[in-house]
Amino acid sequence: MIDNLEKLHEEVTGRLERCASEEEIEQIRIDYLGRKGGKLTALMRGLRELPADQRPRAGQELNRRRGEIEGLLETRLDDLRRNRGRPMDQGPRLDVTLPGNRVERGRVHPLTRVTDEIIDVFTGMGFEIARGPDVEDDYHNFEALNIPRDHPARDMQDTFFVSDDHVLRTHTSPVQIRIMEQRRPPLQIIAPGAVYRHDDDATHSPVFHQVEGFMVDHDISFGDLKGVLTLFLEQIFQDEVRVRFRPSFFPFTEPSAEVDIGCILCRGARDAGNCRVCRGSGWLEILGSGMIDPNVFGFVGYDAEAFSGFAFGMGVERIAMLKYGMDDIRLFFQNDIRFLRQFPP
Ligand code: DAH
C-alpha cells in the first residue's frame, strides 16, 4: 500500500505540473480525494481489509499523504491565480537569469527638504517649533491679527470658507496668536505648515506651505529682526546673498517690511532686463515681516509697553522654486517620479 501511495503522489505532481486551469485542478482533486471513486479515498476504504497490526501505521501514512496532496493542490491553485493570463505550460515558470526588478529608492520631497533646512537654521538660532490647526476660526486667522471683519485687508487673501466662522487658514500667522494666548514672553517660535488660498496658476497653488516666525521679549528691536532674517537668508541661499528691507504693509505688524534678496539668476547684471526670474528688477521678494502691532498684543493680553517683538512669514514653495530654478509650482504636487528623481536621495 505504501508503494501505491508513492505512485499516487507522483501522479498528482505530474498532472499538476501540466494543468493550466482551475477546473483541471478541481478535476485532480475529484480523481484522488473525491468521496466517490477518489483513488486515495479508495485506499482509505481498503484500510479495513488490512491485518489489525498494520492498520495504525497505514492509517497515519494515508493521512499524511492526503494532507500533502491537499497542500499541493492549494499551492498550485494559488500559483495559477497569481499568474493568470501567463502561459503556464510553456517553459520554466521562473527564469532565474533575468535581471531583477530594481527597487525604487524613495526621496525626500523637495518641499520637505527645504522646510527642514529652514527649520534647521532657526532652531540653530534658538527658535522652537510650534503648529496650529489647518481649519482655523475667523478670530485667529483674521480678527486677532488686526484684520477686522469687512476690512479691505481681507482682500489680500482669497479665503476658502468652511463655515461662516471657520476657514482653511490663509496663512500661518494665526499660530502666533495661539501661542501668545497660552504663553508669556520670552518667545522664539517658528511655525511651519500648509496654508490655503483660492488661487491656481503656474506660481500659485490652492495649497501651499509657509513658515511663520516670531520673537517677543523686552526690548526686541527692528535691528533684531534684520539680524535674524539676514543671517537666515545667508544660510539658506548661501554665499553672499544681498538682502534688502523694503517698507510695506501688513495689518499685524507696524512698521512692516518686505525682504528681498538679490536675484539669484542674473544677480542684478546690466542686461537683467531679460531675466526671467526677477524680470529685470534685480531683486526677489522672499519674506514678509515687521514689528508685531501693539493691537495684536492687546488681543492676547500682553502689555505692549513692556514687550515688543518681530514676526515674519515666508512661502516654502517660493524659496524652493528659487533654490532649484523652477518656474512652475504645480510640479511639486503632481508626484511625477521623473521630477522627484532629480533630487538626491
Ligand atoms: N501672513 C503673511 C502672508 O501670508 C506673511 C507675513 C507677513 C507674516 C508679515 C508675518 C509678517 O508674520 O510679519 O501674506
Coordinates of C-alpha atoms and ligand atoms in Angstrom, one line a residue:
M1 CA 0.0 0.0 0.0
I2 CA 2.9 2.3 0.8
D3 CA 4.1 1.8 -2.8
N4 CA 0.6 2.6 -4.1
L5 CA 0.7 5.9 -2.1
E6 CA 4.0 6.8 -3.5
K7 CA 2.7 6.3 -7.0
L8 CA -0.4 8.3 -6.4
H9 CA 1.7 11.2 -5.1
E10 CA 3.8 11.1 -8.3
E11 CA 0.8 11.0 -10.5
V12 CA -0.7 14.0 -8.8
T13 CA 2.5 16.0 -9.0
G14 CA 2.8 15.2 -12.7
R15 CA -0.7 16.2 -13.5
L16 CA -0.5 19.4 -11.5
E17 CA 2.6 20.5 -13.4
R18 CA 0.8 20.1 -16.7
C19 CA -2.5 21.6 -15.7
A20 CA -3.4 25.1 -16.8
S21 CA -6.8 25.9 -15.3
E22 CA -8.6 25.9 -12.0
E23 CA -11.1 23.4 -13.5
E24 CA -8.2 20.9 -14.2
I25 CA -7.1 21.3 -10.6
E26 CA -10.6 20.6 -9.4
Q27 CA -10.7 17.5 -11.6
I28 CA -7.5 16.2 -10.0
R29 CA -9.0 16.8 -6.6
I30 CA -12.0 14.7 -7.5
D31 CA -9.9 12.0 -9.1
Y32 CA -7.8 11.5 -6.0
L33 CA -9.6 12.9 -3.0
G34 CA -13.3 12.6 -4.2
R35 CA -15.6 10.9 -1.8
K36 CA -16.8 8.5 -4.5
G37 CA -14.1 7.0 -6.7
G38 CA -11.2 9.1 -5.5
K39 CA -8.1 6.9 -5.7
L40 CA -6.8 7.9 -2.3
T41 CA -10.3 7.6 -0.8
A42 CA -10.4 4.1 -2.1
L43 CA -7.1 3.2 -0.4
M44 CA -8.5 4.6 2.8
R45 CA -11.6 2.3 2.5
G46 CA -9.2 -0.5 1.9
L47 CA -7.7 0.0 5.4
R48 CA -10.4 -2.3 6.8
E49 CA -9.1 -5.2 4.9
L50 CA -5.6 -4.8 6.4
P51 CA -4.5 -7.0 9.3
A52 CA -5.2 -5.2 12.6
D53 CA -1.5 -4.7 13.5
Q54 CA -0.7 -2.9 10.2
R55 CA -3.7 -0.6 10.3
P56 CA -2.5 2.2 12.5
R57 CA 0.7 2.8 10.6
A58 CA -1.0 2.6 7.2
G59 CA -3.7 4.9 8.5
Q60 CA -1.1 7.5 9.6
E61 CA 0.7 7.3 6.3
L62 CA -2.6 7.7 4.3
N63 CA -3.5 10.8 6.3
R64 CA -0.1 12.3 5.8
R65 CA -0.3 11.8 2.1
R66 CA -3.7 13.2 1.9
G67 CA -2.6 16.3 3.7
E68 CA 0.3 16.6 1.3
I69 CA -1.8 16.3 -1.8
E70 CA -4.3 18.9 -0.4
G71 CA -1.3 21.2 0.1
L72 CA -0.1 20.7 -3.5
L73 CA -3.5 21.4 -4.9
E74 CA -3.8 24.6 -2.9
T75 CA -0.3 25.9 -3.8
R76 CA -0.9 25.2 -7.5
L77 CA -4.2 26.9 -7.4
D78 CA -2.6 30.0 -5.8
D79 CA 0.1 30.0 -8.3
L80 CA -2.4 29.8 -11.2
R81 CA -4.5 32.6 -9.8
R82 CA -1.5 34.8 -9.3
N83 CA -0.1 34.2 -12.8
R84 CA -3.5 34.3 -14.5
G85 CA -3.0 35.2 -18.2
R86 CA 0.5 33.9 -18.4
P87 CA 1.1 30.7 -20.3
M88 CA 1.8 28.2 -17.6
D89 CA 2.8 25.2 -19.6
Q90 CA 5.5 26.7 -21.7
G91 CA 9.0 26.5 -20.4
P92 CA 10.2 27.1 -16.9
R93 CA 8.0 29.2 -14.7
L94 CA 10.8 31.3 -13.3
D95 CA 13.8 32.4 -15.4
V96 CA 16.5 33.0 -12.8
T97 CA 18.8 34.5 -15.4
L98 CA 16.6 37.6 -15.9
P99 CA 17.9 40.8 -14.3
G100 CA 15.8 41.6 -11.2
N101 CA 13.5 44.5 -10.8
R102 CA 15.3 47.3 -9.1
V103 CA 13.5 48.6 -6.0
E104 CA 12.9 52.3 -6.5
R105 CA 14.5 54.3 -3.7
G106 CA 12.4 56.9 -2.1
R107 CA 13.4 60.6 -2.0
V108 CA 12.7 63.4 0.4
H109 CA 10.2 65.6 -1.3
P110 CA 11.9 69.0 -2.2
L111 CA 9.3 70.9 -0.1
T112 CA 10.0 68.7 2.9
R113 CA 13.7 69.2 2.3
V114 CA 13.5 73.0 2.1
T115 CA 11.2 73.1 5.1
D116 CA 13.7 71.0 7.1
E117 CA 16.5 73.4 6.0
I118 CA 14.6 76.4 7.2
I119 CA 13.7 74.7 10.5
D120 CA 17.4 73.8 11.0
V121 CA 18.6 77.4 10.5
F122 CA 16.0 78.7 13.0
T123 CA 16.4 76.0 15.6
G124 CA 20.1 76.8 15.4
M125 CA 19.3 80.3 16.5
G126 CA 17.2 79.1 19.4
F127 CA 13.7 79.1 17.9
E128 CA 11.3 76.3 18.9
I129 CA 8.7 74.7 16.5
A130 CA 5.0 75.1 17.0
R131 CA 2.0 74.1 15.0
G132 CA -1.6 75.1 14.7
P133 CA -4.8 73.7 13.1
D134 CA -5.4 73.9 9.3
V135 CA -9.1 74.6 9.9
E136 CA -8.9 77.9 11.7
D137 CA -11.5 80.1 13.2
D138 CA -12.1 83.6 11.9
Y139 CA -10.9 85.1 15.1
H140 CA -7.4 83.6 15.0
N141 CA -7.0 83.8 11.2
F142 CA -8.1 87.4 11.0
E143 CA -9.6 89.3 13.9
A144 CA -6.8 88.9 16.4
L145 CA -4.3 89.6 13.7
N146 CA -5.8 93.1 13.5
I147 CA -7.9 92.3 10.4
P148 CA -11.4 93.2 11.3
R149 CA -14.5 91.8 9.5
D150 CA -15.2 93.9 6.4
H151 CA -11.7 95.4 6.4
P152 CA -10.3 95.7 2.9
A153 CA -7.1 94.0 4.1
R154 CA -9.0 90.7 3.9
D155 CA -8.9 91.0 0.2
M156 CA -5.2 90.3 0.3
Q157 CA -6.0 86.6 0.9
D158 CA -8.6 84.7 -1.2
T159 CA -10.2 82.6 1.5
F160 CA -11.7 79.2 1.5
F161 CA -14.6 79.3 4.0
V162 CA -15.5 76.1 5.8
S163 CA -18.5 77.8 7.6
D164 CA -19.4 81.4 8.4
D165 CA -16.9 81.3 11.2
H166 CA -14.2 78.9 10.1
V167 CA -11.7 79.0 7.2
L168 CA -8.9 76.9 5.8
R169 CA -6.1 79.1 7.3
T170 CA -4.9 81.5 4.7
H171 CA -1.5 81.9 6.4
T172 CA 0.5 80.5 9.4
S173 CA 0.2 83.8 11.3
P174 CA -2.7 82.6 13.5
V175 CA -0.2 80.3 15.2
Q176 CA 1.4 83.5 16.7
I177 CA -1.9 84.2 18.3
R178 CA -2.5 80.7 19.6
I179 CA 1.0 80.6 21.2
M180 CA 0.8 84.0 22.7
E181 CA -2.6 83.2 24.2
Q182 CA -1.1 80.3 26.0
R183 CA 2.4 81.5 27.0
R184 CA 4.3 84.5 28.2
P185 CA 7.5 86.0 26.7
P186 CA 10.3 85.4 26.1
L187 CA 9.2 83.5 23.0
Q188 CA 11.2 82.5 19.9
I189 CA 8.9 80.4 17.7
I190 CA 8.7 79.1 14.2
A191 CA 5.5 77.5 12.8
P192 CA 5.7 75.6 9.5
G193 CA 2.6 74.3 7.8
A194 CA 0.1 74.1 5.0
V195 CA -2.0 77.1 4.1
Y196 CA -4.8 77.6 1.6
R197 CA -5.9 80.2 -0.8
H198 CA -8.3 80.3 -3.8
D199 CA -5.6 80.8 -6.3
D200 CA -4.3 78.5 -9.0
D201 CA -1.7 79.1 -11.7
A202 CA 2.0 78.5 -12.5
T203 CA 3.1 80.3 -9.4
H204 CA 0.1 79.9 -7.1
S205 CA -1.3 76.7 -5.7
P206 CA -4.5 76.4 -3.7
V207 CA -2.5 74.6 -1.0
F208 CA 1.0 75.8 -0.3
H209 CA 3.3 76.0 2.7
Q210 CA 4.6 78.7 4.9
V211 CA 7.0 79.1 7.7
E212 CA 5.9 81.7 10.2
G213 CA 8.3 83.0 12.9
F214 CA 8.2 85.5 15.7
M215 CA 10.2 86.6 18.7
V216 CA 8.8 88.5 21.7
D217 CA 10.7 89.8 24.8
H218 CA 11.6 93.1 26.4
D219 CA 13.4 95.4 24.1
I220 CA 13.2 93.5 20.8
S221 CA 14.0 95.9 18.1
F222 CA 13.9 96.2 14.3
G223 CA 17.7 95.5 14.5
D224 CA 16.9 92.1 15.9
L225 CA 14.5 91.4 13.0
K226 CA 17.2 92.5 10.5
G227 CA 19.9 90.5 12.1
V228 CA 17.9 87.2 12.4
L229 CA 16.4 87.4 8.9
T230 CA 19.7 88.4 7.2
L231 CA 21.5 85.5 8.9
F232 CA 18.7 83.2 7.9
L233 CA 18.8 84.2 4.2
E234 CA 22.6 84.0 4.1
Q235 CA 22.4 80.4 5.3
I236 CA 19.5 79.3 3.0
F237 CA 20.8 80.9 -0.2
Q238 CA 24.4 80.6 0.8
D239 CA 27.3 82.7 -0.4
E240 CA 27.0 86.5 -0.1
V241 CA 23.4 86.9 -0.9
R242 CA 22.4 90.6 -1.0
V243 CA 19.4 91.4 1.3
R244 CA 17.2 94.5 1.3
F245 CA 14.4 95.5 3.6
R246 CA 11.6 97.4 1.8
P247 CA 8.8 99.3 3.6
S248 CA 5.4 97.5 3.2
F249 CA 2.1 97.0 5.0
F250 CA 0.7 94.1 7.0
P251 CA -2.2 94.6 9.4
F252 CA -0.5 92.7 12.1
T253 CA 2.9 94.5 12.0
E254 CA 3.9 98.1 12.4
P255 CA 6.2 99.0 10.9
S256 CA 6.2 96.3 8.2
A257 CA 8.9 95.4 5.7
E258 CA 9.2 93.0 2.8
V259 CA 12.6 91.4 2.5
D260 CA 14.2 90.9 -0.9
I261 CA 17.3 89.1 -2.0
G262 CA 19.4 89.9 -5.0
C263 CA 18.3 87.9 -8.0
I264 CA 20.0 84.5 -7.8
L265 CA 19.9 84.1 -11.6
C266 CA 21.1 87.4 -13.1
R267 CA 22.5 88.9 -9.8
G268 CA 21.3 92.3 -11.0
A269 CA 23.6 92.3 -14.0
R270 CA 23.4 95.1 -16.6
D271 CA 21.3 93.1 -19.0
A272 CA 19.0 92.0 -16.2
G273 CA 16.1 93.4 -18.3
N274 CA 15.6 90.0 -19.8
C275 CA 16.0 88.0 -16.6
R276 CA 13.1 85.5 -16.4
V277 CA 13.4 85.2 -12.6
C278 CA 13.4 88.9 -11.4
R279 CA 12.1 90.4 -14.7
G280 CA 14.9 92.9 -14.7
S281 CA 14.4 94.4 -11.2
G282 CA 17.5 92.6 -9.9
W283 CA 15.6 91.7 -6.6
L284 CA 13.3 88.9 -5.5
E285 CA 10.7 89.2 -2.7
I286 CA 11.2 86.4 -0.2
L287 CA 9.6 87.4 3.1
G288 CA 7.0 89.5 4.8
S289 CA 8.0 90.8 8.2
G290 CA 7.6 93.6 10.8
M291 CA 7.3 94.6 14.4
I292 CA 4.3 93.0 16.0
D293 CA 1.5 95.6 16.1
P294 CA 0.5 96.7 19.6
N295 CA -3.1 95.9 18.7
V296 CA -2.1 92.2 18.3
F297 CA -0.5 92.3 21.8
G298 CA -3.8 93.7 23.0
F299 CA -5.7 90.7 21.7
V300 CA -3.5 88.2 23.5
G301 CA -3.3 90.3 26.7
Y302 CA 0.3 91.3 26.5
D303 CA 1.4 94.7 27.8
A304 CA 2.6 96.5 24.7
E305 CA 4.5 99.0 26.8
A306 CA 6.5 96.2 28.4
F307 CA 7.1 93.9 25.5
S308 CA 8.0 94.2 21.8
G309 CA 8.6 91.6 19.1
F310 CA 9.0 90.9 15.5
A311 CA 7.3 88.5 13.2
F312 CA 7.9 87.1 9.7
G313 CA 6.3 84.7 7.2
M314 CA 7.6 83.1 4.1
G315 CA 6.4 80.8 1.4
V316 CA 8.3 77.5 1.2
E317 CA 7.3 76.8 -2.4
R318 CA 8.7 80.1 -3.5
I319 CA 12.0 79.6 -1.7
A320 CA 12.3 76.0 -3.2
M321 CA 11.5 77.3 -6.7
L322 CA 14.2 79.8 -6.5
K323 CA 16.7 77.4 -5.0
Y324 CA 16.0 74.8 -7.6
G325 CA 15.4 77.1 -10.6
M326 CA 11.8 76.0 -11.1
D327 CA 9.1 78.1 -12.9
D328 CA 6.0 76.0 -12.2
I329 CA 4.7 75.4 -8.7
R330 CA 2.5 72.6 -9.9
L331 CA 5.5 70.3 -10.3
F332 CA 5.6 70.0 -6.5
F333 CA 2.2 68.4 -6.4
Q334 CA 2.0 66.2 -9.4
N335 CA 4.1 63.5 -8.0
D336 CA 5.8 62.8 -11.3
I337 CA 8.6 60.4 -10.4
R338 CA 10.9 62.0 -13.1
F339 CA 10.7 65.3 -11.3
L340 CA 11.3 63.9 -7.8
R341 CA 14.1 61.7 -9.1
Q342 CA 16.2 64.8 -9.9
F343 CA 16.7 65.5 -6.2
P344 CA 19.4 63.5 -4.5
P345 CA 18.3 60.8 -2.0
Ligands
DAH1 N1 0.9 86.2 6.8 C1 1.5 86.9 5.7 C2 1.0 86.3 4.4 O1 0.7 85.2 4.4 C3 3.0 86.8 5.7 C4 3.6 87.6 6.9 C5 3.9 88.9 6.7 C6 3.7 87.0 8.1 C7 4.5 89.7 7.7 C8 4.3 87.8 9.2 C9 4.6 89.1 9.0 O2 4.5 87.3 10.4 O3 5.2 89.8 10.0 O4 1.0 87.0 3.5

